[in-house]
N, CA and C atoms as an extended XYZ file, in Angstrom:
495
Properties=species:S:1:pos:R:3:atomname:S:1:resname:S:1:resid:I:1 pbc="F F F"
N        -6.240       12.269      -14.266 N   MET     1
C        -6.572       12.367      -12.862 CA  MET     1
C        -7.803       11.523      -12.518 C   MET     1
N        -8.418       10.876      -13.486 N   ASN     2
C        -9.630       10.122      -13.224 CA  ASN     2
C        -9.488        9.062      -12.132 C   ASN     2
N        -8.372        8.340      -12.010 N   PRO     3
C        -8.292        7.311      -10.958 CA  PRO     3
C        -8.505        7.853       -9.546 C   PRO     3
N        -8.194        9.113       -9.334 N   ILE     4
C        -8.433        9.716       -8.025 CA  ILE     4
C        -9.921        9.677       -7.694 C   ILE     4
N       -10.749        9.848       -8.718 N   PHE     5
C       -12.189        9.937       -8.508 CA  PHE     5
C       -12.917        8.608       -8.695 C   PHE     5
N       -12.206        7.560       -9.103 N   THR     6
C       -12.853        6.261       -9.300 CA  THR     6
C       -12.307        5.177       -8.376 C   THR     6
N       -11.141        5.381       -7.802 N   ARG     7
C       -10.501        4.393       -6.945 CA  ARG     7
C       -11.303        4.188       -5.671 C   ARG     7
N       -11.498        2.928       -5.294 N   THR     8
C       -12.138        2.599       -4.024 CA  THR     8
C       -11.328        1.513       -3.335 C   THR     8
N       -11.552        1.324       -2.065 N   SER     9
C       -10.894        0.245       -1.342 CA  SER     9
C       -11.584       -1.072       -1.687 C   SER     9
N       -10.800       -2.038       -2.136 N   ILE    10
C       -11.314       -3.342       -2.548 CA  ILE    10
C       -10.774       -4.391       -1.590 C   ILE    10
N       -11.684       -5.216       -1.070 N   ARG    11
C       -11.308       -6.245       -0.093 CA  ARG    11
C       -11.696       -7.655       -0.513 C   ARG    11
N       -12.180       -7.827       -1.737 N   SER    12
C       -12.471       -9.178       -2.240 CA  SER    12
C       -12.119       -9.233       -3.721 C   SER    12
N       -11.520      -10.353       -4.106 N   TRP    13
C       -10.940      -10.478       -5.430 CA  TRP    13
C       -11.317      -11.799       -6.095 C   TRP    13
N       -11.168      -11.794       -7.406 N   LEU    14
C       -11.267      -13.041       -8.157 CA  LEU    14
C       -10.029      -13.879       -7.839 C   LEU    14
N       -10.080      -15.159       -8.090 N   THR    15
C        -8.930      -16.022       -7.809 CA  THR    15
C        -7.848      -15.906       -8.883 C   THR    15
N        -8.115      -15.175       -9.920 N   LYS    16
C        -7.169      -14.976      -11.026 CA  LYS    16
C        -5.873      -14.331      -10.524 C   LYS    16
N        -4.724      -14.935      -10.824 N   PRO    17
C        -3.455      -14.309      -10.403 CA  PRO    17
C        -3.183      -13.027      -11.188 C   PRO    17
N        -2.413      -12.153      -10.578 N   VAL    18
C        -2.023      -10.896      -11.223 CA  VAL    18
C        -0.732      -11.132      -11.989 C   VAL    18
N        -0.721      -10.707      -13.234 N   GLU    19
C         0.428      -10.900      -14.107 CA  GLU    19
C         1.657      -10.145      -13.582 C   GLU    19
N         2.835      -10.735      -13.807 N   GLU    20
C         4.092      -10.132      -13.335 CA  GLU    20
C         4.317       -8.744      -13.903 C   GLU    20
N         3.950       -8.522      -15.168 N   ASP    21
C         4.177       -7.196      -15.748 CA  ASP    21
C         3.308       -6.141      -15.076 C   ASP    21
N         2.122       -6.516      -14.624 N   LYS    22
C         1.272       -5.553      -13.904 CA  LYS    22
C         1.833       -5.275      -12.510 C   LYS    22
N         2.363       -6.301      -11.863 N   ILE    23
C         2.988       -6.085      -10.553 CA  ILE    23
C         4.196       -5.166      -10.709 C   ILE    23
N         4.988       -5.397      -11.752 N   GLU    24
C         6.140       -4.522      -11.989 CA  GLU    24
C         5.689       -3.086      -12.233 C   GLU    24
N         4.591       -2.909      -12.954 N   GLN    25
C         4.088       -1.555      -13.217 CA  GLN    25
C         3.662       -0.868      -11.916 C   GLN    25
N         3.058       -1.628      -10.986 N   LEU    26
C         2.703       -1.063       -9.685 CA  LEU    26
C         3.946       -0.602       -8.938 C   LEU    26
N         4.992       -1.421       -8.986 N   LEU    27
C         6.236       -1.083       -8.290 CA  LEU    27
C         6.937        0.105       -8.944 C   LEU    27
N         6.875        0.183      -10.256 N   ARG    28
C         7.434        1.338      -10.952 CA  ARG    28
C         6.709        2.614      -10.540 C   ARG    28
N         5.374        2.521      -10.458 N   ALA    29
C         4.580        3.682      -10.035 CA  ALA    29
C         4.972        4.091       -8.615 C   ALA    29
N         5.133        3.113       -7.743 N   ALA    30
C         5.512        3.410       -6.356 CA  ALA    30
C         6.841        4.144       -6.295 C   ALA    30
N         7.795        3.675       -7.069 N   MET    31
C         9.142        4.246       -7.017 CA  MET    31
C         9.249        5.599       -7.703 C   MET    31
N         8.200        6.020       -8.394 N   GLN    32
C         8.167        7.359       -8.981 CA  GLN    32
C         7.727        8.402       -7.956 C   GLN    32
N         7.331        7.964       -6.788 N   ALA    33
C         6.850        8.891       -5.762 CA  ALA    33
C         7.965        9.829       -5.315 C   ALA    33
N         7.613       11.066       -5.030 N   PRO    34
C         8.607       11.966       -4.441 CA  PRO    34
C         8.894       11.529       -3.007 C   PRO    34
N        10.070       11.880       -2.535 N   SER    35
C        10.424       11.586       -1.139 CA  SER    35
C        11.298       12.720       -0.614 C   SER    35
N        11.291       12.872        0.688 N   ALA    36
C        12.062       13.946        1.324 CA  ALA    36
C        13.538       13.813        0.976 C   ALA    36
N        14.088       14.850        0.415 N   GLY    37
C        15.499       14.826        0.049 CA  GLY    37
C        15.839       13.715       -0.931 C   GLY    37
N        14.836       13.225       -1.657 N   ASN    38
C        14.993       12.116       -2.594 CA  ASN    38
C        15.620       10.887       -1.918 C   ASN    38
N        15.282       10.678       -0.641 N   GLN    39
C        15.907        9.584        0.115 CA  GLN    39
C        15.373        8.197       -0.258 C   GLN    39
N        14.187        8.123       -0.838 N   GLN    40
C        13.616        6.857       -1.288 CA  GLN    40
C        13.844        5.741       -0.262 C   GLN    40
N        13.209        5.832        0.904 N   PRO    41
C        13.485        4.898        1.994 CA  PRO    41
C        12.852        3.522        1.817 C   PRO    41
N        12.047        3.358        0.812 N   TRP    42
C        11.190        2.185        0.671 CA  TRP    42
C        11.883        0.932        0.157 C   TRP    42
N        11.335       -0.177        0.578 N   GLU    43
C        11.616       -1.504        0.051 CA  GLU    43
C        10.236       -2.128       -0.136 C   GLU    43
N        10.088       -2.977       -1.144 N   PHE    44
C         8.784       -3.559       -1.459 CA  PHE    44
C         8.884       -5.080       -1.442 C   PHE    44
N         8.041       -5.701       -0.662 N   TYR    45
C         7.975       -7.160       -0.591 CA  TYR    45
C         6.680       -7.587       -1.277 C   TYR    45
N         6.815       -8.323       -2.378 N   VAL    46
C         5.660       -8.836       -3.112 CA  VAL    46
C         5.398      -10.245       -2.602 C   VAL    46
N         4.210      -10.443       -2.062 N   VAL    47
C         3.867      -11.730       -1.456 CA  VAL    47
C         2.742      -12.372       -2.260 C   VAL    47
N         2.997      -13.581       -2.768 N   THR    48
C         1.971      -14.367       -3.456 CA  THR    48
C         1.794      -15.730       -2.793 C   THR    48
N         2.679      -16.077       -1.889 N   ASP    49
C         2.609      -17.348       -1.182 CA  ASP    49
C         1.379      -17.355       -0.265 C   ASP    49
N         0.492      -18.336       -0.453 N   LYS    50
C        -0.774      -18.385        0.291 CA  LYS    50
C        -0.554      -18.476        1.800 C   LYS    50
N         0.451      -19.228        2.221 N   LYS    51
C         0.728      -19.349        3.661 CA  LYS    51
C         1.128      -17.988        4.247 C   LYS    51
N         1.998      -17.271        3.538 N   LYS    52
C         2.426      -15.949        4.008 CA  LYS    52
C         1.266      -14.946        3.990 C   LYS    52
N         0.416      -15.040        2.966 N   LEU    53
C        -0.746      -14.149        2.913 CA  LEU    53
C        -1.665      -14.405        4.108 C   LEU    53
N        -1.859      -15.679        4.469 N   ARG    54
C        -2.661      -16.009        5.656 CA  ARG    54
C        -2.027      -15.436        6.918 C   ARG    54
N        -0.707      -15.583        7.032 N   GLU    55
C        -0.007      -15.038        8.205 CA  GLU    55
C        -0.174      -13.517        8.275 C   GLU    55
N        -0.015      -12.850        7.145 N   LEU    56
C        -0.168      -11.397        7.105 CA  LEU    56
C        -1.599      -10.983        7.456 C   LEU    56
N        -2.562      -11.830        7.150 N   SER    57
C        -3.965      -11.509        7.435 CA  SER    57
C        -4.250      -11.458        8.929 C   SER    57
N        -3.311      -11.943        9.733 N   GLU    58
C        -3.513      -11.995       11.181 CA  GLU    58
C        -2.745      -10.920       11.943 C   GLU    58
N        -2.087      -10.008       11.246 N   VAL    59
C        -1.282       -9.005       11.949 CA  VAL    59
C        -2.120       -7.864       12.532 C   VAL    59
N        -3.363       -7.752       12.090 N   SER    60
C        -4.239       -6.700       12.591 CA  SER    60
C        -5.685       -7.179       12.488 C   SER    60
N        -6.571       -6.626       13.290 N   PRO    61
C        -7.978       -7.023       13.194 CA  PRO    61
C        -8.624       -6.633       11.860 C   PRO    61
N        -7.953       -5.793       11.087 N   PHE    62
C        -8.506       -5.298        9.826 CA  PHE    62
C        -7.872       -5.952        8.600 C   PHE    62
N        -6.944       -6.875        8.801 N   ALA    63
C        -6.161       -7.441        7.699 CA  ALA    63
C        -6.699       -8.766        7.179 C   ALA    63
N        -7.836       -9.228        7.687 N   GLY    64
C        -8.360      -10.537        7.319 CA  GLY    64
C        -8.494      -10.786        5.836 C   GLY    64
N        -8.820       -9.761        5.064 N   CYS    65
C        -9.004       -9.928        3.620 CA  CYS    65
C        -7.720      -10.367        2.915 C   CYS    65
N        -6.590      -10.146        3.529 N   THR    66
C        -5.305      -10.496        2.914 CA  THR    66
C        -5.217      -11.987        2.630 C   THR    66
N        -5.851      -12.809        3.446 N   ALA    67
C        -5.790      -14.263        3.265 CA  ALA    67
C        -6.353      -14.706        1.919 C   ALA    67
N        -7.293      -13.939        1.371 N   LYS    68
C        -7.934      -14.330        0.117 CA  LYS    68
C        -7.432      -13.537       -1.088 C   LYS    68
N        -6.462      -12.684       -0.863 N   ALA    69
C        -5.912      -11.877       -1.964 CA  ALA    69
C        -4.963      -12.727       -2.812 C   ALA    69
N        -4.961      -12.504       -4.117 N   PRO    70
C        -3.983      -13.191       -4.954 CA  PRO    70
C        -2.546      -12.752       -4.658 C   PRO    70
N        -2.396      -11.511       -4.174 N   ALA    71
C        -1.057      -10.969       -3.911 CA  ALA    71
C        -1.166       -9.823       -2.915 C   ALA    71
N        -0.030       -9.469       -2.350 N   ALA    72
C         0.052       -8.290       -1.487 CA  ALA    72
C         1.431       -7.668       -1.669 C   ALA    72
N         1.466       -6.371       -1.549 N   ILE    73
C         2.735       -5.650       -1.496 CA  ILE    73
C         2.859       -5.116       -0.078 C   ILE    73
N         3.967       -5.439        0.562 N   VAL    74
C         4.245       -4.898        1.885 CA  VAL    74
C         5.316       -3.832        1.703 C   VAL    74
N         4.997       -2.622        2.085 N   ILE    75
C         5.958       -1.529        1.985 CA  ILE    75
C         6.669       -1.415        3.322 C   ILE    75
N         7.976       -1.402        3.233 N   VAL    76
C         8.866       -1.366        4.389 CA  VAL    76
C         9.810       -0.193        4.180 C   VAL    76
N        10.241        0.440        5.254 N   TYR    77
C        11.243        1.497        5.071 CA  TYR    77
C        12.498        1.209        5.876 C   TYR    77
N        13.613        1.674        5.303 N   ARG    78
C        14.906        1.556        5.984 CA  ARG    78
C        14.953        2.557        7.132 C   ARG    78
N        15.557        2.150        8.221 N   LYS    79
C        15.703        3.047        9.367 CA  LYS    79
C        17.046        3.771        9.358 C   LYS    79
N        18.019        3.216        8.704 N   ASN    80
C        19.383        3.757        8.753 CA  ASN    80
C        19.775        4.421        7.440 C   ASN    80
N        20.670        5.385        7.552 N   GLY    81
C        21.233        6.030        6.368 CA  GLY    81
C        20.297        6.981        5.664 C   GLY    81
N        19.248        7.417        6.337 N   LEU    82
C        18.301        8.339        5.721 CA  LEU    82
C        18.647        9.774        6.096 C   LEU    82
N        18.509       10.637        5.141 N   ARG    83
C        18.769       12.055        5.367 CA  ARG    83
C        17.706       12.679        6.270 C   ARG    83
N        16.455       12.259        6.079 N   PHE    84
C        15.331       12.773        6.862 CA  PHE    84
C        14.500       11.594        7.382 C   PHE    84
N        15.016       10.872        8.367 N   PRO    85
C        14.320        9.664        8.835 CA  PRO    85
C        12.901        9.902        9.331 C   PRO    85
N        12.635       11.074        9.869 N   ILE    86
C        11.293       11.362       10.383 CA  ILE    86
C        10.259       11.414        9.258 C   ILE    86
N        10.699       11.543        8.019 N   MET    87
C         9.798       11.644        6.872 CA  MET    87
C         9.580       10.313        6.156 C   MET    87
N        10.214        9.239        6.602 N   ALA    88
C        10.154        7.955        5.893 CA  ALA    88
C         8.724        7.444        5.746 C   ALA    88
N         7.920        7.574        6.797 N   ASP    89
C         6.552        7.071        6.695 CA  ASP    89
C         5.719        7.903        5.712 C   ASP    89
N         5.970        9.194        5.661 N   ILE    90
C         5.259       10.035        4.682 CA  ILE    90
C         5.677        9.654        3.268 C   ILE    90
N         6.969        9.427        3.070 N   ASP    91
C         7.458        8.976        1.762 CA  ASP    91
C         6.757        7.691        1.343 C   ASP    91
N         6.609        6.763        2.277 N   CYS    92
C         5.965        5.481        1.971 CA  CYS    92
C         4.474        5.656        1.709 C   CYS    92
N         3.845        6.619        2.378 N   ALA    93
C         2.429        6.891        2.132 CA  ALA    93
C         2.220        7.399        0.706 C   ALA    93
N         3.132        8.230        0.231 N   ILE    94
C         3.024        8.745       -1.136 CA  ILE    94
C         3.216        7.601       -2.129 C   ILE    94
N         4.164        6.719       -1.869 N   ALA    95
C         4.374        5.553       -2.733 CA  ALA    95
C         3.124        4.669       -2.746 C   ALA    95
N         2.477        4.538       -1.587 N   THR    96
C         1.250        3.754       -1.496 CA  THR    96
C         0.157        4.352       -2.374 C   THR    96
N         0.003        5.655       -2.324 N   GLU    97
C        -0.995        6.317       -3.165 CA  GLU    97
C        -0.720        6.076       -4.643 C   GLU    97
N         0.545        6.145       -5.034 N   ASN    98
C         0.888        5.870       -6.431 CA  ASN    98
C         0.492        4.455       -6.830 C   ASN    98
N         0.732        3.489       -5.949 N   ILE    99
C         0.332        2.104       -6.227 CA  ILE    99
C        -1.178        2.034       -6.422 C   ILE    99
N        -1.913        2.647       -5.518 N   TRP   100
C        -3.369        2.620       -5.586 CA  TRP   100
C        -3.898        3.199       -6.889 C   TRP   100
N        -3.356        4.329       -7.302 N   LEU   101
C        -3.819        4.957       -8.537 CA  LEU   101
C        -3.463        4.105       -9.753 C   LEU   101
N        -2.292        3.510       -9.744 N   GLU   102
C        -1.895        2.642      -10.862 CA  GLU   102
C        -2.737        1.368      -10.886 C   GLU   102
N        -3.107        0.857       -9.721 N   MET   103
C        -4.003       -0.314       -9.681 CA  MET   103
C        -5.287       -0.014      -10.441 C   MET   103
N        -5.848        1.133      -10.176 N   GLU   104
C        -7.095        1.521      -10.839 CA  GLU   104
C        -6.899        1.567      -12.352 C   GLU   104
N        -5.781        2.119      -12.793 N   GLU   105
C        -5.484        2.193      -14.223 CA  GLU   105
C        -5.366        0.802      -14.857 C   GLU   105
N        -4.868       -0.171      -14.083 N   LEU   106
C        -4.618       -1.521      -14.596 CA  LEU   106
C        -5.805       -2.460      -14.402 C   LEU   106
N        -6.909       -1.954      -13.874 N   GLY   107
C        -8.074       -2.804      -13.649 CA  GLY   107
C        -7.953       -3.678      -12.417 C   GLY   107
N        -7.057       -3.313      -11.514 N   LEU   108
C        -6.856       -4.039      -10.262 CA  LEU   108
C        -7.492       -3.256       -9.126 C   LEU   108
N        -7.552       -3.881       -7.971 N   GLY   109
C        -8.064       -3.190       -6.804 CA  GLY   109
C        -7.398       -3.710       -5.551 C   GLY   109
N        -7.287       -2.843       -4.553 N   GLY   110
C        -6.646       -3.234       -3.306 CA  GLY   110
C        -7.081       -2.325       -2.180 C   GLY   110
N        -6.456       -2.541       -1.044 N   VAL   111
C        -6.764       -1.742        0.133 CA  VAL   111
C        -5.473       -1.525        0.909 C   VAL   111
N        -5.347       -0.351        1.502 N   MET   112
C        -4.182       -0.057        2.347 CA  MET   112
C        -4.507       -0.457        3.771 C   MET   112
N        -3.698       -1.355        4.329 N   LEU   113
C        -3.869       -1.798        5.705 CA  LEU   113
C        -2.767       -1.179        6.546 C   LEU   113
N        -3.156       -0.335        7.484 N   GLY   114
C        -2.187        0.361        8.315 CA  GLY   114
C        -1.428       -0.588        9.234 C   GLY   114
N        -0.133       -0.535        9.165 N   ILE   115
C         0.747       -1.308       10.030 CA  ILE   115
C         1.483       -0.338       10.955 C   ILE   115
N         2.240        0.585       10.376 N   ALA   116
C         2.908        1.620       11.173 CA  ALA   116
C         1.874        2.668       11.545 C   ALA   116
N         1.975        3.243       12.693 N   PRO   117
C         3.011        3.145       13.715 CA  PRO   117
C         2.662        2.197       14.865 C   PRO   117
N         1.768        1.224       14.639 N   VAL   118
C         1.315        0.334       15.710 CA  VAL   118
C         2.370       -0.750       15.948 C   VAL   118
N         3.022       -0.672       17.101 N   ASP   119
C         4.185       -1.525       17.387 CA  ASP   119
C         3.927       -3.012       17.207 C   ASP   119
N         2.819       -3.548       17.739 N   ASP   120
C         2.611       -4.990       17.634 CA  ASP   120
C         2.373       -5.421       16.188 C   ASP   120
N         1.702       -4.603       15.402 N   ARG   121
C         1.491       -4.911       13.982 CA  ARG   121
C         2.824       -4.884       13.229 C   ARG   121
N         3.638       -3.900       13.562 N   MET   122
C         4.940       -3.788       12.900 CA  MET   122
C         5.812       -4.996       13.239 C   MET   122
N         5.799       -5.407       14.494 N   LYS   123
C         6.610       -6.546       14.912 CA  LYS   123
C         6.135       -7.836       14.251 C   LYS   123
N         4.824       -8.069       14.250 N   LYS   124
C         4.286       -9.282       13.615 CA  LYS   124
C         4.647       -9.327       12.133 C   LYS   124
N         4.497       -8.211       11.456 N   THR   125
C         4.817       -8.153       10.028 CA  THR   125
C         6.303       -8.380        9.799 C   THR   125
N         7.144       -7.753       10.604 N   ALA   126
C         8.594       -7.933       10.490 CA  ALA   126
C         8.972       -9.393       10.720 C   ALA   126
N         8.340      -10.041       11.669 N   ASP   127
C         8.631      -11.453       11.933 CA  ASP   127
C         8.248      -12.330       10.745 C   ASP   127
N         7.082      -12.069       10.166 N   ILE   128
C         6.629      -12.861        9.013 CA  ILE   128
C         7.582      -12.708        7.839 C   ILE   128
N         8.037      -11.489        7.611 N   LEU   129
C         8.949      -11.220        6.478 CA  LEU   129
C        10.409      -11.473        6.839 C   LEU   129
N        10.674      -11.798        8.091 N   GLN   130
C        12.026      -12.030        8.592 CA  GLN   130
C        12.940      -10.825        8.326 C   GLN   130
N        12.426       -9.662        8.702 N   LEU   131
C        13.179       -8.428        8.509 CA  LEU   131
C        14.182       -8.234        9.634 C   LEU   131
N        15.317       -7.636        9.296 N   SER   132
C        16.269       -7.258       10.332 CA  SER   132
C        15.744       -6.005       11.032 C   SER   132
N        16.374       -5.647       12.133 N   ASP   133
C        15.968       -4.452       12.884 CA  ASP   133
C        16.215       -3.157       12.116 C   ASP   133
N        16.895       -3.238       10.982 N   ASP   134
C        17.180       -2.060       10.167 CA  ASP   134
C        15.980       -1.623        9.322 C   ASP   134
N        14.904       -2.421        9.338 N   TYR   135
C        13.741       -2.148        8.496 CA  TYR   135
C        12.476       -2.101        9.329 C   TYR   135
N        11.545       -1.237        8.934 N   ALA   136
C        10.271       -1.098        9.630 CA  ALA   136
C         9.119       -1.259        8.634 C   ALA   136
N         8.194       -2.183        8.894 N   PRO   137
C         7.021       -2.314        8.021 CA  PRO   137
C         6.139       -1.078        8.118 C   PRO   137
N         5.617       -0.648        6.991 N   PHE   138
C         4.740        0.516        6.956 CA  PHE   138
C         3.289        0.126        6.678 C   PHE   138
N         3.056       -0.620        5.606 N   THR   139
C         1.685       -0.981        5.234 CA  THR   139
C         1.663       -2.282        4.449 C   THR   139
N         0.501       -2.917        4.451 N   ILE   140
C         0.242       -4.084        3.608 CA  ILE   140
C        -0.842       -3.672        2.622 C   ILE   140
N        -0.619       -3.983        1.347 N   ILE   141
C        -1.605       -3.679        0.321 CA  ILE   141
C        -1.992       -4.990       -0.370 C   ILE   141
N        -3.046       -5.678        0.115 N   PRO   142
C        -3.517       -6.853       -0.613 CA  PRO   142
C        -4.221       -6.373       -1.886 C   PRO   142
N        -4.060       -7.127       -2.975 N   PHE   143
C        -4.655       -6.672       -4.230 CA  PHE   143
C        -4.904       -7.829       -5.187 C   PHE   143
N        -5.637       -7.512       -6.227 N   GLY   144
C        -5.941       -8.476       -7.278 CA  GLY   144
C        -6.991       -7.886       -8.188 C   GLY   144
N        -7.649       -8.770       -8.949 N   TYR   145
C        -8.749       -8.341       -9.805 CA  TYR   145
C       -10.015       -8.281       -8.947 C   TYR   145
N       -10.658       -7.126       -8.878 N   PRO   146
C       -11.820       -6.966       -7.991 CA  PRO   146
C       -12.941       -7.954       -8.325 C   PRO   146
N       -13.547       -8.473       -7.286 N   GLU   147
C       -14.685       -9.367       -7.450 CA  GLU   147
C       -15.898       -8.590       -7.957 C   GLU   147
N       -15.992       -7.320       -7.554 N   GLN   148
C       -17.070       -6.454       -8.011 CA  GLN   148
C       -16.595       -5.010       -7.961 C   GLN   148
N       -17.310       -4.145       -8.656 N   SER   149
C       -16.941       -2.731       -8.618 CA  SER   149
C       -17.949       -1.993       -7.742 C   SER   149
N       -17.506       -0.866       -7.230 N   LYS   150
C       -18.399       -0.028       -6.440 CA  LYS   150
C       -18.058        1.418       -6.730 C   LYS   150
N       -19.046        2.301       -6.636 N   PRO   151
C       -18.779        3.710       -6.947 CA  PRO   151
C       -18.002        4.401       -5.834 C   PRO   151
N       -17.205        5.351       -6.223 N   GLN   152
C       -16.476        6.194       -5.269 CA  GLN   152
C       -17.436        7.241       -4.723 C   GLN   152
N       -17.291        7.561       -3.458 N   GLN   153
C       -18.076        8.627       -2.848 CA  GLN   153
C       -17.523        9.988       -3.287 C   GLN   153
N       -18.392       10.943       -3.436 N   ASP   154
C       -17.944       12.309       -3.666 CA  ASP   154
C       -17.662       12.912       -2.297 C   ASP   154
N       -16.411       13.148       -1.992 N   ARG   155
C       -16.009       13.625       -0.668 CA  ARG   155
C       -15.737       15.124       -0.623 C   ARG   155
N       -16.013       15.803       -1.711 N   TYR   156
C       -15.775       17.244       -1.745 CA  TYR   156
C       -16.651       17.928       -0.710 C   TYR   156
N       -16.037       18.750        0.129 N   ASP   157
C       -16.751       19.441        1.198 CA  ASP   157
C       -16.270       20.887        1.233 C   ASP   157
N       -17.053       21.749        0.643 N   LYS   158
C       -16.689       23.163        0.523 CA  LYS   158
C       -16.439       23.814        1.888 C   LYS   158
N       -17.069       23.313        2.944 N   SER   159
C       -16.905       23.915        4.268 CA  SER   159
C       -15.489       23.715        4.818 C   SER   159
N       -14.719       22.856        4.223 N   ARG   160
C       -13.346       22.611        4.688 CA  ARG   160
C       -12.292       23.431        3.932 C   ARG   160
N       -12.754       24.296        3.084 N   ILE   161
C       -11.845       25.115        2.295 CA  ILE   161
C       -11.817       26.524        2.874 C   ILE   161
N       -10.613       27.042        3.075 N   HIS   162
C       -10.439       28.359        3.690 CA  HIS   162
C        -9.459       29.159        2.831 C   HIS   162
N        -9.918       30.271        2.309 N   TYR   163
C        -9.075       31.138        1.489 CA  TYR   163
C        -8.513       32.248        2.369 C   TYR   163
N        -7.233       32.491        2.198 N   ILE   164
C        -6.574       33.567        2.925 CA  ILE   164
C        -5.937       34.483        1.882 C   ILE   164
N        -6.263       35.757        1.945 N   GLY   165
C        -5.632       36.700        1.053 CA  GLY   165
C        -6.528       37.337        0.058 C   GLY   165
């Protein structure tokens, strides 16, 4: 459970590319996530093309760091054929957390950039990836080898815990 307590959001990376086996391990971790009714709505777009990374960096005011990332994973969900479509974004959020924790284990770092549910961000991302209307972008995760490390904050707050019974 240590990665939960050491993982931080990383927005600057070394220029060193991320090895394919590590990217595959991130995707394996993502696909191990639980999902509503085991619907597994996710699709993963691995982007290493510098032009596409620059384009993705412009989909939101907070995505600028993507331009300098060695790679990004864009998590997209299917809109059709899902047993519990209202849960697709939650399923993708859990997959995102799995990626983040595995990044920490592999010595990588990244940041989750919110795309859904903001319509203009979703449309821009879909256009860049040339997605059909059957798919909805959820998040962009730029990642690589961190340029520097930083400590995680201790966020434990006893005042937010309520026991009943």
